[in-house]
Amino acid sequence: MKSKLVVLAGPSGVGKGTVVRELIKQKPEIFLSVSATTRQPRPEEIHDDHYMFLSEEEFQGEVSKGNLLEHAQFAGAWYGTPRKPVEERIKNNQMVVLEIDLQGARQVKKSMPEAFLVMLKPPSTEELKRRLIQRGTENPAELELRLAVAISELEAEFEFDAVVINEDVSSAVSQLITLLHLN
Ligand code: 5GP
């Protein structure tokens, strides 16, 4: 794995955020990109840490200035990766991780074919549903939408360089560490 750009994708609710945060805790030399989004912050989320929370207008401004490496609409909100911090880190030979959705992963692969794409999968769709319900951050309609998107995202497994099943956080993180040759 020579690539310095790692994309971690996988359905909403699979635990990407938890896994990636644990990975950074163990390997603080990795740069975790902070995405921009137009969705409302969840109670525990901090601006500039979890996301840059932007208005629709601010987000579109970033798009038109070419400031986003990729962007996509997901479950009614916009999400995108700020270009500059990622490009700077890669230039300095630092490993960069993007935690993004499937549409974003595809855009990155197109513009930066050297990127290493990892899909984080749930042990089963039933388990994914259980995790999404347990997280309790979506209303029933949003939950149904996220589940439907999740099931279609899982079918794109073959587009990825590697697949990690998130049975539990510590085993998923250690699989990632091995895959990325960080041990
Ligand atoms: P959530 O609203 O649950 O935080 O995120 C919804 C989905 O958007 C997740 O699959 C998450 O990985 C994805 N996402 C987060 N940031 C970005 C981004 O910058 N670009 C893209 N394309 N997707 C993102």
Short mmCIF file of N, CA and C and ligand atoms in Angstrom, two decimals:
data_model
loop_
_atom_site.label_atom_id
_atom_site.label_comp_id
_atom_site.label_asym_id
_atom_site.label_seq_id
_atom_site.Cartn_x
_atom_site.Cartn_y
_atom_site.Cartn_z
N MET A 1 0.86 -1.20 0.00
CA MET A 1 0.00 0.00 0.00
C MET A 1 0.89 1.24 0.00
N LYS A 2 1.15 1.79 -1.19
CA LYS A 2 2.07 2.93 -1.27
C LYS A 2 1.31 4.25 -1.12
N SER A 3 -0.02 4.18 -1.34
CA SER A 3 -0.79 5.41 -1.37
C SER A 3 -0.80 6.12 -0.03
N LYS A 4 -0.76 7.45 -0.11
CA LYS A 4 -0.83 8.27 1.10
C LYS A 4 -2.26 8.74 1.32
N LEU A 5 -3.13 8.43 0.36
CA LEU A 5 -4.52 8.86 0.49
C LEU A 5 -5.41 7.63 0.66
N VAL A 6 -6.08 7.58 1.81
CA VAL A 6 -6.92 6.43 2.12
C VAL A 6 -8.37 6.92 2.23
N VAL A 7 -9.26 6.22 1.55
CA VAL A 7 -10.67 6.56 1.63
C VAL A 7 -11.38 5.45 2.39
N LEU A 8 -12.07 5.83 3.47
CA LEU A 8 -12.87 4.86 4.20
C LEU A 8 -14.33 5.17 3.93
N ALA A 9 -14.98 4.25 3.24
CA ALA A 9 -16.40 4.43 2.93
C ALA A 9 -17.17 3.25 3.51
N GLY A 10 -18.47 3.27 3.29
CA GLY A 10 -19.30 2.22 3.87
C GLY A 10 -20.59 2.84 4.32
N PRO A 11 -21.64 2.03 4.47
CA PRO A 11 -22.96 2.59 4.73
C PRO A 11 -23.08 3.39 6.03
N SER A 12 -24.00 4.32 6.01
CA SER A 12 -24.29 5.12 7.19
C SER A 12 -24.69 4.20 8.34
N GLY A 13 -24.11 4.41 9.50
CA GLY A 13 -24.45 3.61 10.68
C GLY A 13 -23.51 2.44 10.89
N VAL A 14 -22.59 2.20 9.94
CA VAL A 14 -21.72 1.02 10.09
C VAL A 14 -20.66 1.25 11.17
N GLY A 15 -20.42 2.53 11.50
CA GLY A 15 -19.43 2.82 12.55
C GLY A 15 -18.14 3.41 12.02
N LYS A 16 -18.20 4.01 10.83
CA LYS A 16 -16.98 4.60 10.23
C LYS A 16 -16.37 5.64 11.15
N GLY A 17 -17.23 6.53 11.69
CA GLY A 17 -16.74 7.61 12.54
C GLY A 17 -16.00 7.08 13.75
N THR A 18 -16.59 6.10 14.42
CA THR A 18 -15.98 5.52 15.62
C THR A 18 -14.66 4.83 15.27
N VAL A 19 -14.67 4.07 14.19
CA VAL A 19 -13.46 3.33 13.79
C VAL A 19 -12.34 4.30 13.42
N VAL A 20 -12.68 5.32 12.66
CA VAL A 20 -11.65 6.24 12.18
C VAL A 20 -11.08 7.06 13.35
N ARG A 21 -11.92 7.41 14.30
CA ARG A 21 -11.43 8.18 15.46
C ARG A 21 -10.51 7.32 16.34
N GLU A 22 -10.83 6.04 16.45
CA GLU A 22 -9.97 5.14 17.22
C GLU A 22 -8.63 4.93 16.48
N LEU A 23 -8.71 4.86 15.16
CA LEU A 23 -7.49 4.71 14.35
C LEU A 23 -6.55 5.91 14.58
N ILE A 24 -7.11 7.11 14.56
CA ILE A 24 -6.31 8.33 14.74
C ILE A 24 -5.72 8.40 16.15
N LYS A 25 -6.49 7.89 17.11
CA LYS A 25 -6.00 7.87 18.50
C LYS A 25 -4.76 6.99 18.59
N GLN A 26 -4.81 5.84 17.89
CA GLN A 26 -3.67 4.93 17.94
C GLN A 26 -2.52 5.36 17.02
N LYS A 27 -2.87 6.06 15.94
CA LYS A 27 -1.86 6.48 14.95
C LYS A 27 -2.02 7.98 14.69
N PRO A 28 -1.62 8.81 15.64
CA PRO A 28 -1.87 10.26 15.50
C PRO A 28 -1.10 10.92 14.36
N GLU A 29 -0.20 10.17 13.73
CA GLU A 29 0.52 10.74 12.59
C GLU A 29 -0.37 10.84 11.34
N ILE A 30 -1.52 10.18 11.38
CA ILE A 30 -2.45 10.25 10.24
C ILE A 30 -3.27 11.54 10.33
N PHE A 31 -3.51 12.16 9.18
CA PHE A 31 -4.37 13.35 9.15
C PHE A 31 -5.77 12.93 8.74
N LEU A 32 -6.74 13.23 9.60
CA LEU A 32 -8.14 12.93 9.29
C LEU A 32 -8.79 14.20 8.74
N SER A 33 -9.25 14.11 7.50
CA SER A 33 -9.86 15.27 6.86
C SER A 33 -11.18 15.62 7.56
N VAL A 34 -11.41 16.92 7.77
CA VAL A 34 -12.69 17.38 8.34
C VAL A 34 -13.55 17.86 7.18
N SER A 35 -14.67 17.21 6.98
CA SER A 35 -15.55 17.54 5.86
C SER A 35 -16.40 18.77 6.14
N ALA A 36 -16.87 19.37 5.05
CA ALA A 36 -17.87 20.43 5.16
C ALA A 36 -19.23 19.78 4.94
N THR A 37 -20.25 20.26 5.63
CA THR A 37 -21.60 19.74 5.41
C THR A 37 -22.65 20.80 5.65
N THR A 38 -23.80 20.60 5.00
CA THR A 38 -24.94 21.50 5.25
C THR A 38 -25.93 20.88 6.23
N ARG A 39 -25.64 19.64 6.71
CA ARG A 39 -26.62 19.06 7.65
C ARG A 39 -26.47 19.72 9.02
N GLN A 40 -27.53 19.63 9.81
CA GLN A 40 -27.54 20.22 11.15
C GLN A 40 -26.61 19.42 12.06
N PRO A 41 -25.89 20.10 12.97
CA PRO A 41 -25.03 19.34 13.90
C PRO A 41 -25.85 18.48 14.85
N ARG A 42 -25.34 17.30 15.17
CA ARG A 42 -25.95 16.47 16.22
C ARG A 42 -25.47 17.05 17.56
N PRO A 43 -26.20 16.73 18.66
CA PRO A 43 -25.88 17.39 19.93
C PRO A 43 -24.41 17.33 20.34
N GLU A 44 -23.74 16.21 20.07
CA GLU A 44 -22.36 16.09 20.57
C GLU A 44 -21.33 16.63 19.58
N GLU A 45 -21.78 17.08 18.42
CA GLU A 45 -20.82 17.45 17.37
C GLU A 45 -20.30 18.88 17.51
N ILE A 46 -18.99 19.01 17.24
CA ILE A 46 -18.31 20.29 17.42
C ILE A 46 -17.87 20.81 16.05
N HIS A 47 -18.14 22.10 15.81
CA HIS A 47 -17.75 22.74 14.54
C HIS A 47 -16.23 22.69 14.38
N ASP A 48 -15.78 22.33 13.17
CA ASP A 48 -14.35 22.24 12.84
C ASP A 48 -13.66 21.01 13.44
N ASP A 49 -14.40 20.20 14.19
CA ASP A 49 -13.82 18.97 14.71
C ASP A 49 -14.50 17.80 13.99
N HIS A 50 -15.81 17.66 14.17
CA HIS A 50 -16.53 16.61 13.45
C HIS A 50 -16.78 17.02 12.00
N TYR A 51 -17.25 18.23 11.83
CA TYR A 51 -17.54 18.78 10.50
C TYR A 51 -17.35 20.29 10.55
N MET A 52 -17.22 20.89 9.35
CA MET A 52 -17.43 22.33 9.22
C MET A 52 -18.89 22.46 8.82
N PHE A 53 -19.70 23.00 9.69
CA PHE A 53 -21.13 23.13 9.39
C PHE A 53 -21.36 24.43 8.63
N LEU A 54 -21.77 24.30 7.38
CA LEU A 54 -21.95 25.47 6.51
C LEU A 54 -23.41 25.61 6.11
N SER A 55 -23.79 26.84 5.75
CA SER A 55 -25.11 27.04 5.16
C SER A 55 -25.03 26.54 3.72
N GLU A 56 -26.20 26.34 3.12
CA GLU A 56 -26.28 25.91 1.72
C GLU A 56 -25.49 26.89 0.82
N GLU A 57 -25.65 28.18 1.11
CA GLU A 57 -25.00 29.22 0.32
C GLU A 57 -23.47 29.15 0.46
N GLU A 58 -23.01 28.99 1.69
CA GLU A 58 -21.56 28.90 1.93
C GLU A 58 -21.00 27.67 1.22
N PHE A 59 -21.75 26.56 1.31
CA PHE A 59 -21.28 25.31 0.70
C PHE A 59 -21.16 25.49 -0.81
N GLN A 60 -22.20 26.03 -1.43
CA GLN A 60 -22.17 26.21 -2.90
C GLN A 60 -21.04 27.16 -3.30
N GLY A 61 -20.75 28.13 -2.43
CA GLY A 61 -19.63 29.04 -2.67
C GLY A 61 -18.31 28.27 -2.73
N GLU A 62 -18.13 27.33 -1.82
CA GLU A 62 -16.91 26.50 -1.80
C GLU A 62 -16.83 25.66 -3.07
N VAL A 63 -17.98 25.13 -3.49
CA VAL A 63 -18.01 24.32 -4.72
C VAL A 63 -17.60 25.17 -5.92
N SER A 64 -18.19 26.36 -6.03
CA SER A 64 -17.91 27.15 -7.24
C SER A 64 -16.48 27.68 -7.25
N LYS A 65 -15.87 27.84 -6.08
CA LYS A 65 -14.46 28.27 -6.06
C LYS A 65 -13.50 27.09 -6.31
N GLY A 66 -14.05 25.90 -6.42
CA GLY A 66 -13.20 24.72 -6.65
C GLY A 66 -12.46 24.29 -5.41
N ASN A 67 -12.98 24.66 -4.24
CA ASN A 67 -12.27 24.37 -2.99
C ASN A 67 -12.52 22.96 -2.45
N LEU A 68 -13.42 22.21 -3.09
CA LEU A 68 -13.69 20.86 -2.59
C LEU A 68 -13.11 19.81 -3.53
N LEU A 69 -12.46 18.84 -2.94
CA LEU A 69 -11.84 17.75 -3.70
C LEU A 69 -12.91 16.85 -4.31
N GLU A 70 -13.99 16.69 -3.58
CA GLU A 70 -15.17 15.94 -4.03
C GLU A 70 -16.33 16.45 -3.22
N HIS A 71 -17.54 16.28 -3.74
CA HIS A 71 -18.72 16.61 -2.93
C HIS A 71 -19.90 15.80 -3.43
N ALA A 72 -20.84 15.58 -2.54
CA ALA A 72 -21.99 14.76 -2.90
C ALA A 72 -23.16 15.10 -1.99
N GLN A 73 -24.35 14.81 -2.49
CA GLN A 73 -25.53 15.00 -1.68
C GLN A 73 -25.88 13.65 -1.06
N PHE A 74 -26.15 13.66 0.23
CA PHE A 74 -26.47 12.40 0.92
C PHE A 74 -27.63 12.68 1.87
N ALA A 75 -28.72 11.89 1.70
CA ALA A 75 -29.89 12.00 2.57
C ALA A 75 -30.30 13.46 2.82
N GLY A 76 -30.34 14.23 1.73
CA GLY A 76 -30.88 15.59 1.82
C GLY A 76 -29.91 16.68 2.23
N ALA A 77 -28.64 16.34 2.47
CA ALA A 77 -27.67 17.38 2.81
C ALA A 77 -26.45 17.24 1.91
N TRP A 78 -25.65 18.33 1.84
CA TRP A 78 -24.42 18.29 1.05
C TRP A 78 -23.23 17.99 1.95
N TYR A 79 -22.29 17.23 1.41
CA TYR A 79 -21.05 16.90 2.12
C TYR A 79 -19.89 17.07 1.15
N GLY A 80 -18.75 17.55 1.64
CA GLY A 80 -17.60 17.67 0.74
C GLY A 80 -16.28 17.74 1.49
N THR A 81 -15.21 17.38 0.78
CA THR A 81 -13.87 17.35 1.36
C THR A 81 -13.09 18.59 0.97
N PRO A 82 -12.70 19.44 1.92
CA PRO A 82 -11.87 20.60 1.59
C PRO A 82 -10.55 20.15 0.95
N ARG A 83 -10.24 20.75 -0.21
CA ARG A 83 -9.12 20.30 -1.01
C ARG A 83 -7.75 20.62 -0.40
N LYS A 84 -7.60 21.88 0.06
CA LYS A 84 -6.27 22.38 0.43
C LYS A 84 -5.58 21.56 1.52
N PRO A 85 -6.25 21.31 2.67
CA PRO A 85 -5.56 20.56 3.74
C PRO A 85 -5.10 19.19 3.28
N VAL A 86 -5.92 18.55 2.43
CA VAL A 86 -5.58 17.20 1.96
C VAL A 86 -4.35 17.26 1.04
N GLU A 87 -4.38 18.18 0.08
CA GLU A 87 -3.26 18.27 -0.87
C GLU A 87 -1.96 18.64 -0.16
N GLU A 88 -2.05 19.54 0.81
CA GLU A 88 -0.84 19.95 1.55
C GLU A 88 -0.23 18.77 2.30
N ARG A 89 -1.08 18.01 3.00
CA ARG A 89 -0.58 16.86 3.78
C ARG A 89 0.06 15.83 2.86
N ILE A 90 -0.58 15.56 1.73
CA ILE A 90 -0.04 14.54 0.83
C ILE A 90 1.32 14.99 0.29
N LYS A 91 1.41 16.29 -0.02
CA LYS A 91 2.68 16.85 -0.51
C LYS A 91 3.77 16.65 0.54
N ASN A 92 3.40 16.76 1.81
CA ASN A 92 4.37 16.57 2.89
C ASN A 92 4.53 15.11 3.30
N ASN A 93 3.98 14.23 2.46
CA ASN A 93 4.14 12.80 2.68
C ASN A 93 3.42 12.25 3.91
N GLN A 94 2.41 12.97 4.36
CA GLN A 94 1.64 12.50 5.51
C GLN A 94 0.46 11.65 5.00
N MET A 95 0.12 10.61 5.74
CA MET A 95 -1.04 9.81 5.34
C MET A 95 -2.33 10.57 5.67
N VAL A 96 -3.26 10.55 4.72
CA VAL A 96 -4.53 11.27 4.89
C VAL A 96 -5.68 10.26 4.80
N VAL A 97 -6.64 10.37 5.71
CA VAL A 97 -7.82 9.51 5.65
C VAL A 97 -9.06 10.37 5.42
N LEU A 98 -9.86 9.96 4.42
CA LEU A 98 -11.15 10.60 4.17
C LEU A 98 -12.24 9.63 4.58
N GLU A 99 -13.17 10.08 5.40
CA GLU A 99 -14.30 9.24 5.79
C GLU A 99 -15.52 9.79 5.06
N ILE A 100 -15.85 9.19 3.93
CA ILE A 100 -16.85 9.78 3.04
C ILE A 100 -17.80 8.70 2.49
N ASP A 101 -18.80 9.13 1.73
CA ASP A 101 -19.77 8.16 1.20
C ASP A 101 -19.28 7.58 -0.13
N LEU A 102 -20.08 6.68 -0.68
CA LEU A 102 -19.68 5.97 -1.90
C LEU A 102 -19.49 6.90 -3.10
N GLN A 103 -20.40 7.87 -3.25
CA GLN A 103 -20.29 8.79 -4.40
C GLN A 103 -18.97 9.56 -4.33
N GLY A 104 -18.62 10.00 -3.11
CA GLY A 104 -17.37 10.72 -2.90
C GLY A 104 -16.18 9.82 -3.18
N ALA A 105 -16.26 8.57 -2.72
CA ALA A 105 -15.15 7.62 -2.92
C ALA A 105 -14.90 7.44 -4.42
N ARG A 106 -15.98 7.36 -5.19
CA ARG A 106 -15.84 7.18 -6.64
C ARG A 106 -15.19 8.40 -7.29
N GLN A 107 -15.57 9.60 -6.84
CA GLN A 107 -14.97 10.82 -7.40
C GLN A 107 -13.48 10.88 -7.09
N VAL A 108 -13.11 10.50 -5.85
CA VAL A 108 -11.70 10.54 -5.47
C VAL A 108 -10.90 9.55 -6.31
N LYS A 109 -11.45 8.35 -6.50
CA LYS A 109 -10.74 7.32 -7.29
C LYS A 109 -10.49 7.82 -8.71
N LYS A 110 -11.45 8.58 -9.24
CA LYS A 110 -11.33 9.10 -10.60
C LYS A 110 -10.24 10.18 -10.68
N SER A 111 -10.27 11.12 -9.71
CA SER A 111 -9.31 12.23 -9.80
C SER A 111 -7.95 11.85 -9.23
N MET A 112 -7.92 10.89 -8.29
CA MET A 112 -6.65 10.46 -7.71
C MET A 112 -6.62 8.93 -7.69
N PRO A 113 -6.29 8.31 -8.83
CA PRO A 113 -6.39 6.85 -8.94
C PRO A 113 -5.49 6.10 -7.98
N GLU A 114 -4.48 6.78 -7.44
CA GLU A 114 -3.58 6.11 -6.49
C GLU A 114 -4.22 5.94 -5.11
N ALA A 115 -5.37 6.56 -4.89
CA ALA A 115 -6.05 6.45 -3.58
C ALA A 115 -6.37 4.98 -3.27
N PHE A 116 -6.28 4.64 -1.98
CA PHE A 116 -6.57 3.27 -1.54
C PHE A 116 -7.95 3.28 -0.89
N LEU A 117 -8.88 2.52 -1.48
CA LEU A 117 -10.27 2.56 -1.03
C LEU A 117 -10.61 1.38 -0.13
N VAL A 118 -11.08 1.69 1.06
CA VAL A 118 -11.48 0.62 1.99
C VAL A 118 -12.97 0.75 2.27
N MET A 119 -13.68 -0.37 2.14
CA MET A 119 -15.10 -0.36 2.53
C MET A 119 -15.25 -1.00 3.91
N LEU A 120 -15.92 -0.28 4.79
CA LEU A 120 -16.25 -0.84 6.10
C LEU A 120 -17.67 -1.39 6.01
N LYS A 121 -17.78 -2.70 6.28
CA LYS A 121 -19.09 -3.36 6.14
C LYS A 121 -19.63 -3.78 7.50
N PRO A 122 -20.95 -3.81 7.64
CA PRO A 122 -21.51 -4.36 8.88
C PRO A 122 -21.50 -5.89 8.81
N PRO A 123 -21.57 -6.58 9.94
CA PRO A 123 -21.62 -8.05 9.89
C PRO A 123 -22.84 -8.54 9.12
N SER A 124 -23.95 -7.76 9.13
CA SER A 124 -25.16 -8.12 8.38
C SER A 124 -26.03 -6.87 8.25
N THR A 125 -27.01 -6.90 7.34
CA THR A 125 -27.89 -5.73 7.21
C THR A 125 -28.78 -5.57 8.44
N GLU A 126 -29.13 -6.69 9.09
CA GLU A 126 -29.94 -6.62 10.32
C GLU A 126 -29.17 -5.87 11.40
N GLU A 127 -27.88 -6.18 11.49
CA GLU A 127 -27.04 -5.52 12.49
C GLU A 127 -26.89 -4.03 12.17
N LEU A 128 -26.80 -3.71 10.89
CA LEU A 128 -26.69 -2.29 10.49
C LEU A 128 -27.96 -1.54 10.92
N LYS A 129 -29.10 -2.15 10.67
CA LYS A 129 -30.37 -1.53 11.05
C LYS A 129 -30.41 -1.30 12.55
N ARG A 130 -29.97 -2.30 13.29
CA ARG A 130 -29.96 -2.20 14.76
C ARG A 130 -29.06 -1.05 15.21
N ARG A 131 -27.88 -0.91 14.58
CA ARG A 131 -26.94 0.15 14.97
C ARG A 131 -27.51 1.53 14.64
N LEU A 132 -28.17 1.63 13.48
CA LEU A 132 -28.74 2.93 13.09
C LEU A 132 -29.85 3.34 14.05
N ILE A 133 -30.69 2.36 14.42
CA ILE A 133 -31.79 2.65 15.35
C ILE A 133 -31.22 3.04 16.71
N GLN A 134 -30.20 2.30 17.13
CA GLN A 134 -29.59 2.55 18.45
C GLN A 134 -28.95 3.94 18.52
N ARG A 135 -28.34 4.38 17.39
CA ARG A 135 -27.71 5.70 17.36
C ARG A 135 -28.75 6.78 17.62
N GLY A 136 -29.97 6.55 17.11
CA GLY A 136 -31.09 7.42 17.44
C GLY A 136 -30.97 8.86 16.96
N THR A 137 -30.21 9.09 15.88
CA THR A 137 -30.02 10.48 15.43
C THR A 137 -30.94 10.83 14.25
N GLU A 138 -31.69 9.85 13.74
CA GLU A 138 -32.55 10.13 12.59
C GLU A 138 -34.01 9.86 12.94
N ASN A 139 -34.92 10.59 12.29
CA ASN A 139 -36.34 10.26 12.45
C ASN A 139 -36.66 9.05 11.57
N PRO A 140 -37.84 8.42 11.73
CA PRO A 140 -38.12 7.18 10.99
C PRO A 140 -37.96 7.30 9.47
N ALA A 141 -38.36 8.44 8.90
CA ALA A 141 -38.26 8.60 7.44
C ALA A 141 -36.78 8.67 7.02
N GLU A 142 -36.00 9.42 7.77
CA GLU A 142 -34.56 9.55 7.46
C GLU A 142 -33.88 8.19 7.62
N LEU A 143 -34.31 7.46 8.64
CA LEU A 143 -33.73 6.15 8.92
C LEU A 143 -33.98 5.19 7.75
N GLU A 144 -35.21 5.19 7.25
CA GLU A 144 -35.56 4.34 6.11
C GLU A 144 -34.72 4.69 4.89
N LEU A 145 -34.54 6.02 4.66
CA LEU A 145 -33.76 6.49 3.52
C LEU A 145 -32.32 6.02 3.66
N ARG A 146 -31.75 6.22 4.84
CA ARG A 146 -30.36 5.82 5.07
C ARG A 146 -30.18 4.31 4.90
N LEU A 147 -31.18 3.54 5.34
CA LEU A 147 -31.08 2.08 5.21
C LEU A 147 -31.11 1.65 3.75
N ALA A 148 -32.01 2.30 2.98
CA ALA A 148 -32.12 1.95 1.55
C ALA A 148 -30.80 2.29 0.83
N VAL A 149 -30.24 3.46 1.15
CA VAL A 149 -28.96 3.85 0.53
C VAL A 149 -27.88 2.86 0.95
N ALA A 150 -27.90 2.49 2.23
CA ALA A 150 -26.88 1.57 2.78
C ALA A 150 -26.87 0.25 2.02
N ILE A 151 -28.04 -0.29 1.77
CA ILE A 151 -28.11 -1.60 1.11
C ILE A 151 -27.54 -1.49 -0.31
N SER A 152 -27.85 -0.38 -1.01
CA SER A 152 -27.30 -0.24 -2.37
C SER A 152 -25.79 0.01 -2.33
N GLU A 153 -25.32 0.71 -1.28
CA GLU A 153 -23.87 0.97 -1.18
C GLU A 153 -23.09 -0.33 -0.98
N LEU A 154 -23.69 -1.27 -0.26
CA LEU A 154 -22.99 -2.53 0.02
C LEU A 154 -22.71 -3.33 -1.26
N GLU A 155 -23.54 -3.07 -2.28
CA GLU A 155 -23.36 -3.79 -3.55
C GLU A 155 -22.13 -3.32 -4.31
N ALA A 156 -21.52 -2.19 -3.88
CA ALA A 156 -20.37 -1.64 -4.60
C ALA A 156 -19.05 -2.16 -4.07
N GLU A 157 -19.12 -3.20 -3.25
CA GLU A 157 -17.93 -3.76 -2.60
C GLU A 157 -16.77 -4.02 -3.57
N PHE A 158 -17.13 -4.52 -4.78
CA PHE A 158 -16.08 -4.91 -5.74
C PHE A 158 -15.27 -3.72 -6.26
N GLU A 159 -15.78 -2.50 -6.04
CA GLU A 159 -15.04 -1.31 -6.50
C GLU A 159 -13.91 -0.92 -5.54
N PHE A 160 -13.83 -1.61 -4.41
CA PHE A 160 -12.88 -1.22 -3.37
C PHE A 160 -11.61 -2.06 -3.40
N ASP A 161 -10.52 -1.47 -2.86
CA ASP A 161 -9.26 -2.20 -2.80
C ASP A 161 -9.25 -3.20 -1.65
N ALA A 162 -10.03 -2.91 -0.60
CA ALA A 162 -10.09 -3.82 0.55
C ALA A 162 -11.43 -3.66 1.27
N VAL A 163 -11.82 -4.70 1.97
CA VAL A 163 -13.07 -4.69 2.73
C VAL A 163 -12.75 -5.09 4.17
N VAL A 164 -13.29 -4.32 5.11
CA VAL A 164 -13.12 -4.66 6.53
C VAL A 164 -14.52 -4.80 7.13
N ILE A 165 -14.75 -5.91 7.82
CA ILE A 165 -16.06 -6.10 8.46
C ILE A 165 -15.97 -5.57 9.89
N ASN A 166 -16.88 -4.66 10.22
CA ASN A 166 -16.84 -4.04 11.55
C ASN A 166 -17.65 -4.87 12.56
N GLU A 167 -17.02 -5.98 13.00
CA GLU A 167 -17.64 -6.79 14.06
C GLU A 167 -17.54 -6.01 15.36
N ASP A 168 -16.34 -5.53 15.66
CA ASP A 168 -16.14 -4.64 16.79
C ASP A 168 -15.01 -3.67 16.46
N VAL A 169 -15.03 -2.53 17.18
CA VAL A 169 -14.13 -1.44 16.81
C VAL A 169 -12.66 -1.86 16.85
N SER A 170 -12.25 -2.54 17.92
CA SER A 170 -10.81 -2.82 18.03
C SER A 170 -10.33 -3.76 16.93
N SER A 171 -11.13 -4.74 16.54
CA SER A 171 -10.65 -5.63 15.48
C SER A 171 -10.67 -4.91 14.13
N ALA A 172 -11.65 -4.04 13.91
CA ALA A 172 -11.68 -3.28 12.64
C ALA A 172 -10.45 -2.38 12.56
N VAL A 173 -10.10 -1.73 13.68
CA VAL A 173 -8.94 -0.83 13.68
C VAL A 173 -7.66 -1.64 13.45
N SER A 174 -7.55 -2.79 14.10
CA SER A 174 -6.29 -3.53 13.88
C SER A 174 -6.21 -4.07 12.46
N GLN A 175 -7.34 -4.42 11.85
CA GLN A 175 -7.29 -4.83 10.43
C GLN A 175 -6.83 -3.67 9.55
N LEU A 176 -7.33 -2.46 9.86
CA LEU A 176 -6.93 -1.28 9.08
C LEU A 176 -5.43 -1.00 9.23
N ILE A 177 -4.94 -1.13 10.46
CA ILE A 177 -3.52 -0.89 10.73
C ILE A 177 -2.65 -1.85 9.90
N THR A 178 -3.10 -3.08 9.82
CA THR A 178 -2.37 -4.08 9.03
C THR A 178 -2.44 -3.74 7.54
N LEU A 179 -3.66 -3.45 7.07
CA LEU A 179 -3.85 -3.13 5.65
C LEU A 179 -3.02 -1.94 5.20
N LEU A 180 -2.90 -0.95 6.09
CA LEU A 180 -2.21 0.29 5.73
C LEU A 180 -0.71 0.22 6.09
N HIS A 181 -0.27 -0.96 6.52
CA HIS A 181 1.14 -1.18 6.89
C HIS A 181 1.62 -0.19 7.94
N LEU A 182 0.81 -0.01 8.96
CA LEU A 182 1.16 0.97 10.00
C LEU A 182 1.72 0.32 11.26
N ASN A 183 1.80 -1.03 11.25
CA ASN A 183 2.31 -1.68 12.49
C ASN A 183 3.79 -2.01 12.39
P1 5GP B 1 -23.48 11.66 8.62
O1 5GP B 1 -24.62 12.61 8.34
O2 5GP B 1 -23.98 10.36 9.18
O3 5GP B 1 -22.39 12.29 9.43
O4 5GP B 1 -22.83 11.32 7.21
C1 5GP B 1 -23.60 10.81 6.16
C2 5GP B 1 -22.71 10.22 5.10
O5 5GP B 1 -21.92 11.24 4.50
C3 5GP B 1 -21.72 9.21 5.68
O6 5GP B 1 -21.69 8.09 4.80
C4 5GP B 1 -20.41 9.95 5.67
O7 5GP B 1 -19.30 9.09 5.52
C5 5GP B 1 -20.60 10.81 4.43
N1 5GP B 1 -19.68 11.94 4.39
C6 5GP B 1 -19.12 12.62 5.41
N2 5GP B 1 -18.30 13.57 4.95
C7 5GP B 1 -18.31 13.48 3.60
C8 5GP B 1 -17.63 14.17 2.56
O8 5GP B 1 -16.83 15.08 2.76
N3 5GP B 1 -17.91 13.79 1.29
C9 5GP B 1 -18.77 12.78 1.01
N4 5GP B 1 -18.95 12.47 -0.27
N5 5GP B 1 -19.42 12.11 1.96
C10 5GP B 1 -19.19 12.44 3.24
#
